[in-house]
Amino acid sequence: MASTSPPITTTTIAKLKQGSLLWCYGFKEACCLHRVVILCYRSRDLLIRTGQCSLFNGFIFLGSVSILKLFLFPMLQWLLPDQCPHIVYEEVCRYGVILSLYSSLRKLLIQLIYLLWFYPLYVFSVILSSIWYNDVAKHGFVAMGKDKPPAAVMTGEKEASITQTGSDKPAGLGGIMIGIGEQVYSALLLSFFFLEVIATGFIPYAGKALNFLLLSWMYAYYCFEYKWNLSGVTLDRRLDFFESNWAFFAGFGSPCVLAIFFFPPLESYAVMATLFPLFVLTATGSDADNLVTSPRKQWLGAGLGRVPIFCGADTVSMKVLSFLPLRQQLHNQGEKAL
């Protein structure tokens, strides 16, 4: 007897439509690069910081990689060939001594180029970009013409008084300690999630697709994290909002990943470091809180449900934090403040 597959219900179709629509909205929001032009026009400081990111990562870093691939590698291959180009040296080349020496010398020179130029340049880029990205987000906030972004959707109507202040953290030492704890936990969470992203790349068949999806979520979270940090939204609320609107953020992160997915690691970092400030600004200017819950999508159903994207990374992070004395101190300070 042939097995019958379960019928596709109206609810399933509605959820598929809702997920597809939210994904398209997220993709569209990420591609609204005209916001970058408008914000840079409003703020000279923002224009300078964005220009510095593009100049260093795009012109110096990516330009160096291009010179290496297009000119230095072919030149070294011509000067130190793998095959003997002249008939005169056929007898010597027959033993492969010179060719082996050429190959070893060429590899040594390439490693020296990476060691003396690209690796220090990469470290320098990571440090500078981390500072510049934060400045880009801050200047973008100022250029938006408002001190704090709306957070009503993330904090809930019952905490409207907290939302009006722009932060849902307690004041004083308790708030500081909670903030430190959130930063430590957030760093661990994203680090372990990044390891998950790398691990999925080794899964046969479905690994590439899963890796693309996780990368999209990761870059979307990075882009919106600056906005949420500046608005004072606590980590648990932003994670809940992110996982509850996973389709939107998967769409938002897709253009980021498409720009780097098919490049080798060094080139992909250079491209991402150049484009990332632009996506940070599109996230800063995005009204995602209202977009994902707008009334025109109510016909699609009550919602897609929450997907525990960071569940694995959260479990490992909490396990690591359990060995740190800082966790109990933060917990005690938080209870006192509350």
PDB file of C-alpha atoms in Angstrom, residues 113-297:
ATOM      1  CA  ILE A 113      54.321  38.210   2.158  1.00  0.00           C
ATOM      2  CA  TYR A 114      51.434  36.910   4.254  1.00  0.00           C
ATOM      3  CA  LEU A 115      53.444  37.004   7.484  1.00  0.00           C
ATOM      4  CA  LEU A 116      54.940  40.471   7.039  1.00  0.00           C
ATOM      5  CA  TRP A 117      52.004  42.212   5.343  1.00  0.00           C
ATOM      6  CA  PHE A 118      48.618  40.503   5.210  1.00  0.00           C
ATOM      7  CA  TYR A 119      48.419  39.045   8.708  1.00  0.00           C
ATOM      8  CA  PRO A 120      49.426  42.329  10.430  1.00  0.00           C
ATOM      9  CA  LEU A 121      47.092  44.173   8.064  1.00  0.00           C
ATOM     10  CA  TYR A 122      44.264  41.798   8.997  1.00  0.00           C
ATOM     11  CA  VAL A 123      44.799  42.315  12.745  1.00  0.00           C
ATOM     12  CA  PHE A 124      45.061  46.067  12.259  1.00  0.00           C
ATOM     13  CA  SER A 125      41.856  46.039  10.209  1.00  0.00           C
ATOM     14  CA  VAL A 126      39.935  44.087  12.877  1.00  0.00           C
ATOM     15  CA  ILE A 127      40.953  46.519  15.617  1.00  0.00           C
ATOM     16  CA  LEU A 128      40.314  49.685  13.631  1.00  0.00           C
ATOM     17  CA  SER A 129      37.078  48.430  12.119  1.00  0.00           C
ATOM     18  CA  SER A 130      35.670  47.520  15.534  1.00  0.00           C
ATOM     19  CA  ILE A 131      36.181  51.115  16.638  1.00  0.00           C
ATOM     20  CA  TRP A 132      34.928  52.627  13.401  1.00  0.00           C
ATOM     21  CA  TYR A 133      31.776  50.478  13.226  1.00  0.00           C
ATOM     22  CA  ASN A 134      30.690  51.679  16.651  1.00  0.00           C
ATOM     23  CA  ASP A 135      31.329  55.289  15.615  1.00  0.00           C
ATOM     24  CA  VAL A 136      29.362  54.733  12.411  1.00  0.00           C
ATOM     25  CA  ALA A 137      26.367  53.491  14.411  1.00  0.00           C
ATOM     26  CA  LYS A 138      26.564  56.409  16.863  1.00  0.00           C
ATOM     27  CA  HIS A 139      26.838  59.047  14.152  1.00  0.00           C
ATOM     28  CA  GLY A 140      24.038  57.302  12.260  1.00  0.00           C
ATOM     29  CA  PHE A 141      21.813  57.679  15.331  1.00  0.00           C
ATOM     30  CA  VAL A 142      22.565  61.374  15.496  1.00  0.00           C
ATOM     31  CA  ALA A 143      21.907  61.756  11.770  1.00  0.00           C
ATOM     32  CA  MET A 144      18.539  60.035  12.218  1.00  0.00           C
ATOM     33  CA  GLY A 145      17.484  62.994  14.353  1.00  0.00           C
ATOM     34  CA  LYS A 146      16.433  61.042  17.440  1.00  0.00           C
ATOM     35  CA  ASP A 147      18.239  60.055  20.581  1.00  0.00           C
ATOM     36  CA  LYS A 148      16.792  56.548  20.943  1.00  0.00           C
ATOM     37  CA  PRO A 149      15.105  54.263  18.434  1.00  0.00           C
ATOM     38  CA  PRO A 150      11.579  53.027  19.128  1.00  0.00           C
ATOM     39  CA  ALA A 151      11.583  49.875  21.244  1.00  0.00           C
ATOM     40  CA  ALA A 152       7.902  49.466  22.075  1.00  0.00           C
ATOM     41  CA  VAL A 153       7.595  46.218  20.209  1.00  0.00           C
ATOM     42  CA  MET A 154      10.608  44.708  21.937  1.00  0.00           C
ATOM     43  CA  THR A 155       9.818  45.866  25.466  1.00  0.00           C
ATOM     44  CA  GLY A 156       6.031  45.469  25.451  1.00  0.00           C
ATOM     45  CA  GLU A 157       3.208  47.835  26.235  1.00  0.00           C
ATOM     46  CA  LYS A 158       3.242  47.047  29.955  1.00  0.00           C
ATOM     47  CA  GLU A 159       6.716  48.562  30.233  1.00  0.00           C
ATOM     48  CA  ALA A 160       6.016  51.735  28.295  1.00  0.00           C
ATOM     49  CA  SER A 161       7.456  53.887  31.058  1.00  0.00           C
ATOM     50  CA  ILE A 162      10.784  52.075  30.756  1.00  0.00           C
ATOM     51  CA  THR A 163      10.707  52.378  26.976  1.00  0.00           C
ATOM     52  CA  GLN A 164      10.281  56.137  27.183  1.00  0.00           C
ATOM     53  CA  THR A 165      13.577  56.398  29.039  1.00  0.00           C
ATOM     54  CA  GLY A 166      15.296  54.432  26.250  1.00  0.00           C
ATOM     55  CA  SER A 167      16.576  51.683  28.586  1.00  0.00           C
ATOM     56  CA  ASP A 168      15.116  48.782  30.552  1.00  0.00           C
ATOM     57  CA  LYS A 169      18.114  48.344  32.849  1.00  0.00           C
ATOM     58  CA  PRO A 170      18.175  49.455  36.483  1.00  0.00           C
ATOM     59  CA  ALA A 171      20.159  52.553  37.294  1.00  0.00           C
ATOM     60  CA  GLY A 172      23.278  52.692  39.441  1.00  0.00           C
ATOM     61  CA  LEU A 173      25.801  49.983  40.211  1.00  0.00           C
ATOM     62  CA  GLY A 174      23.299  47.206  39.542  1.00  0.00           C
ATOM     63  CA  GLY A 175      22.749  48.412  35.999  1.00  0.00           C
ATOM     64  CA  ILE A 176      26.498  48.643  35.410  1.00  0.00           C
ATOM     65  CA  MET A 177      27.079  45.117  36.689  1.00  0.00           C
ATOM     66  CA  ILE A 178      24.222  43.758  34.604  1.00  0.00           C
ATOM     67  CA  GLY A 179      25.650  45.555  31.577  1.00  0.00           C
ATOM     68  CA  ILE A 180      29.075  43.979  32.156  1.00  0.00           C
ATOM     69  CA  GLY A 181      27.485  40.572  32.524  1.00  0.00           C
ATOM     70  CA  GLU A 182      25.554  41.028  29.304  1.00  0.00           C
ATOM     71  CA  GLN A 183      28.703  42.001  27.430  1.00  0.00           C
ATOM     72  CA  VAL A 184      30.584  38.939  28.699  1.00  0.00           C
ATOM     73  CA  TYR A 185      27.682  36.630  27.930  1.00  0.00           C
ATOM     74  CA  SER A 186      27.092  38.221  24.510  1.00  0.00           C
ATOM     75  CA  ALA A 187      30.753  37.787  23.549  1.00  0.00           C
ATOM     76  CA  LEU A 188      30.661  34.103  24.533  1.00  0.00           C
ATOM     77  CA  LEU A 189      27.308  33.535  22.841  1.00  0.00           C
ATOM     78  CA  LEU A 190      28.372  35.003  19.511  1.00  0.00           C
ATOM     79  CA  SER A 191      31.759  33.279  19.639  1.00  0.00           C
ATOM     80  CA  PHE A 192      30.204  29.844  20.118  1.00  0.00           C
ATOM     81  CA  PHE A 193      27.575  30.619  17.501  1.00  0.00           C
ATOM     82  CA  PHE A 194      30.357  31.502  15.081  1.00  0.00           C
ATOM     83  CA  LEU A 195      31.935  28.099  15.779  1.00  0.00           C
ATOM     84  CA  GLU A 196      28.570  26.525  14.937  1.00  0.00           C
ATOM     85  CA  VAL A 197      28.537  28.419  11.655  1.00  0.00           C
ATOM     86  CA  ILE A 198      32.011  27.099  10.788  1.00  0.00           C
ATOM     87  CA  ALA A 199      31.056  23.544  11.760  1.00  0.00           C
ATOM     88  CA  THR A 200      28.007  23.510   9.490  1.00  0.00           C
ATOM     89  CA  GLY A 201      30.245  24.098   6.488  1.00  0.00           C
ATOM     90  CA  PHE A 202      31.627  20.556   6.894  1.00  0.00           C
ATOM     91  CA  ILE A 203      28.201  18.871   6.835  1.00  0.00           C
ATOM     92  CA  PRO A 204      27.726  16.925   3.579  1.00  0.00           C
ATOM     93  CA  TYR A 205      25.026  17.945   1.089  1.00  0.00           C
ATOM     94  CA  ALA A 206      22.988  20.357   3.231  1.00  0.00           C
ATOM     95  CA  GLY A 207      26.020  21.990   4.840  1.00  0.00           C
ATOM     96  CA  LYS A 208      26.350  24.872   2.398  1.00  0.00           C
ATOM     97  CA  ALA A 209      22.687  25.857   2.609  1.00  0.00           C
ATOM     98  CA  LEU A 210      22.689  25.632   6.406  1.00  0.00           C
ATOM     99  CA  ASN A 211      25.941  27.575   6.565  1.00  0.00           C
ATOM    100  CA  PHE A 212      24.427  30.318   4.402  1.00  0.00           C
ATOM    101  CA  LEU A 213      21.353  30.552   6.659  1.00  0.00           C
ATOM    102  CA  LEU A 214      23.364  30.727   9.887  1.00  0.00           C
ATOM    103  CA  LEU A 215      25.731  33.293   8.388  1.00  0.00           C
ATOM    104  CA  SER A 216      22.727  35.401   7.373  1.00  0.00           C
ATOM    105  CA  TRP A 217      21.418  35.363  10.943  1.00  0.00           C
ATOM    106  CA  MET A 218      24.845  36.095  12.353  1.00  0.00           C
ATOM    107  CA  TYR A 219      25.486  39.162  10.180  1.00  0.00           C
ATOM    108  CA  ALA A 220      21.929  40.425  10.683  1.00  0.00           C
ATOM    109  CA  TYR A 221      22.389  40.214  14.440  1.00  0.00           C
ATOM    110  CA  TYR A 222      25.726  42.016  14.230  1.00  0.00           C
ATOM    111  CA  CYS A 223      24.139  44.822  12.189  1.00  0.00           C
ATOM    112  CA  PHE A 224      21.232  45.367  14.587  1.00  0.00           C
ATOM    113  CA  GLU A 225      23.282  44.846  17.734  1.00  0.00           C
ATOM    114  CA  TYR A 226      24.741  48.356  17.482  1.00  0.00           C
ATOM    115  CA  LYS A 227      21.243  49.820  17.354  1.00  0.00           C
ATOM    116  CA  TRP A 228      20.043  47.758  20.309  1.00  0.00           C
ATOM    117  CA  ASN A 229      23.115  48.535  22.388  1.00  0.00           C
ATOM    118  CA  LEU A 230      22.673  52.254  21.890  1.00  0.00           C
ATOM    119  CA  SER A 231      18.965  52.011  22.704  1.00  0.00           C
ATOM    120  CA  GLY A 232      19.655  50.230  25.990  1.00  0.00           C
ATOM    121  CA  VAL A 233      17.618  47.118  25.177  1.00  0.00           C
ATOM    122  CA  THR A 234      18.638  44.170  27.357  1.00  0.00           C
ATOM    123  CA  LEU A 235      20.147  41.080  25.834  1.00  0.00           C
ATOM    124  CA  ASP A 236      17.274  38.739  26.652  1.00  0.00           C
ATOM    125  CA  ARG A 237      14.775  41.058  24.934  1.00  0.00           C
ATOM    126  CA  ARG A 238      16.833  41.453  21.787  1.00  0.00           C
ATOM    127  CA  LEU A 239      17.382  37.692  21.559  1.00  0.00           C
ATOM    128  CA  ASP A 240      13.662  37.073  22.007  1.00  0.00           C
ATOM    129  CA  PHE A 241      12.838  39.639  19.331  1.00  0.00           C
ATOM    130  CA  PHE A 242      15.456  38.208  16.967  1.00  0.00           C
ATOM    131  CA  GLU A 243      14.380  34.585  17.353  1.00  0.00           C
ATOM    132  CA  SER A 244      10.683  35.492  17.114  1.00  0.00           C
ATOM    133  CA  ASN A 245      11.261  37.274  13.784  1.00  0.00           C
ATOM    134  CA  TRP A 246      13.810  34.867  12.360  1.00  0.00           C
ATOM    135  CA  ALA A 247      12.471  35.043   8.790  1.00  0.00           C
ATOM    136  CA  PHE A 248      12.909  38.818   8.602  1.00  0.00           C
ATOM    137  CA  PHE A 249      16.475  38.683   9.910  1.00  0.00           C
ATOM    138  CA  ALA A 250      17.366  35.768   7.628  1.00  0.00           C
ATOM    139  CA  GLY A 251      16.344  37.994   4.735  1.00  0.00           C
ATOM    140  CA  PHE A 252      18.227  41.003   6.090  1.00  0.00           C
ATOM    141  CA  GLY A 253      21.475  39.067   6.434  1.00  0.00           C
ATOM    142  CA  SER A 254      21.270  37.448   3.001  1.00  0.00           C
ATOM    143  CA  PRO A 255      22.746  40.369   0.995  1.00  0.00           C
ATOM    144  CA  CYS A 256      25.650  40.511   3.452  1.00  0.00           C
ATOM    145  CA  VAL A 257      26.431  36.831   2.918  1.00  0.00           C
ATOM    146  CA  LEU A 258      25.875  36.914  -0.841  1.00  0.00           C
ATOM    147  CA  ALA A 259      28.620  39.529  -1.101  1.00  0.00           C
ATOM    148  CA  ILE A 260      31.222  37.205   0.456  1.00  0.00           C
ATOM    149  CA  PHE A 261      29.939  33.634   0.202  1.00  0.00           C
ATOM    150  CA  PHE A 262      31.814  32.663  -2.961  1.00  0.00           C
ATOM    151  CA  PHE A 263      35.128  34.384  -2.147  1.00  0.00           C
ATOM    152  CA  PRO A 264      38.176  32.809  -0.464  1.00  0.00           C
ATOM    153  CA  PRO A 265      38.534  33.679   3.268  1.00  0.00           C
ATOM    154  CA  LEU A 266      40.920  36.624   2.920  1.00  0.00           C
ATOM    155  CA  GLU A 267      38.994  38.272   0.120  1.00  0.00           C
ATOM    156  CA  SER A 268      35.660  37.624   1.831  1.00  0.00           C
ATOM    157  CA  TYR A 269      36.818  39.400   4.972  1.00  0.00           C
ATOM    158  CA  ALA A 270      38.085  42.387   2.993  1.00  0.00           C
ATOM    159  CA  VAL A 271      34.786  42.671   1.104  1.00  0.00           C
ATOM    160  CA  MET A 272      32.707  42.270   4.262  1.00  0.00           C
ATOM    161  CA  ALA A 273      34.796  44.785   6.201  1.00  0.00           C
ATOM    162  CA  THR A 274      34.161  47.283   3.408  1.00  0.00           C
ATOM    163  CA  LEU A 275      30.413  46.683   3.109  1.00  0.00           C
ATOM    164  CA  PHE A 276      29.552  46.073   6.765  1.00  0.00           C
ATOM    165  CA  PRO A 277      29.264  49.788   7.754  1.00  0.00           C
ATOM    166  CA  LEU A 278      26.689  50.223   4.999  1.00  0.00           C
ATOM    167  CA  PHE A 279      24.528  47.417   6.392  1.00  0.00           C
ATOM    168  CA  VAL A 280      24.944  48.812   9.919  1.00  0.00           C
ATOM    169  CA  LEU A 281      23.503  52.100   8.679  1.00  0.00           C
ATOM    170  CA  THR A 282      20.620  50.409   6.870  1.00  0.00           C
ATOM    171  CA  ALA A 283      19.851  48.554  10.116  1.00  0.00           C
ATOM    172  CA  THR A 284      20.089  51.792  12.100  1.00  0.00           C
ATOM    173  CA  GLY A 285      17.665  53.494   9.748  1.00  0.00           C
ATOM    174  CA  SER A 286      15.336  50.489   9.591  1.00  0.00           C
ATOM    175  CA  ASP A 287      12.084  50.558  11.532  1.00  0.00           C
ATOM    176  CA  ALA A 288      12.182  46.796  11.894  1.00  0.00           C
ATOM    177  CA  ASP A 289      10.194  46.793  15.153  1.00  0.00           C
ATOM    178  CA  ASN A 290       7.122  48.097  13.355  1.00  0.00           C
ATOM    179  CA  LEU A 291       7.829  46.446  10.019  1.00  0.00           C
ATOM    180  CA  VAL A 292       7.648  42.852  11.225  1.00  0.00           C
ATOM    181  CA  THR A 293       4.326  43.442  13.038  1.00  0.00           C
ATOM    182  CA  SER A 294       2.559  45.799  10.655  1.00  0.00           C
ATOM    183  CA  PRO A 295      -1.261  45.338  10.368  1.00  0.00           C
ATOM    184  CA  ARG A 296      -1.118  44.571   6.639  1.00  0.00           C
ATOM    185  CA  LYS A 297       0.372  41.144   7.457  1.00  0.00           C
TER     186      LYS A 297
END
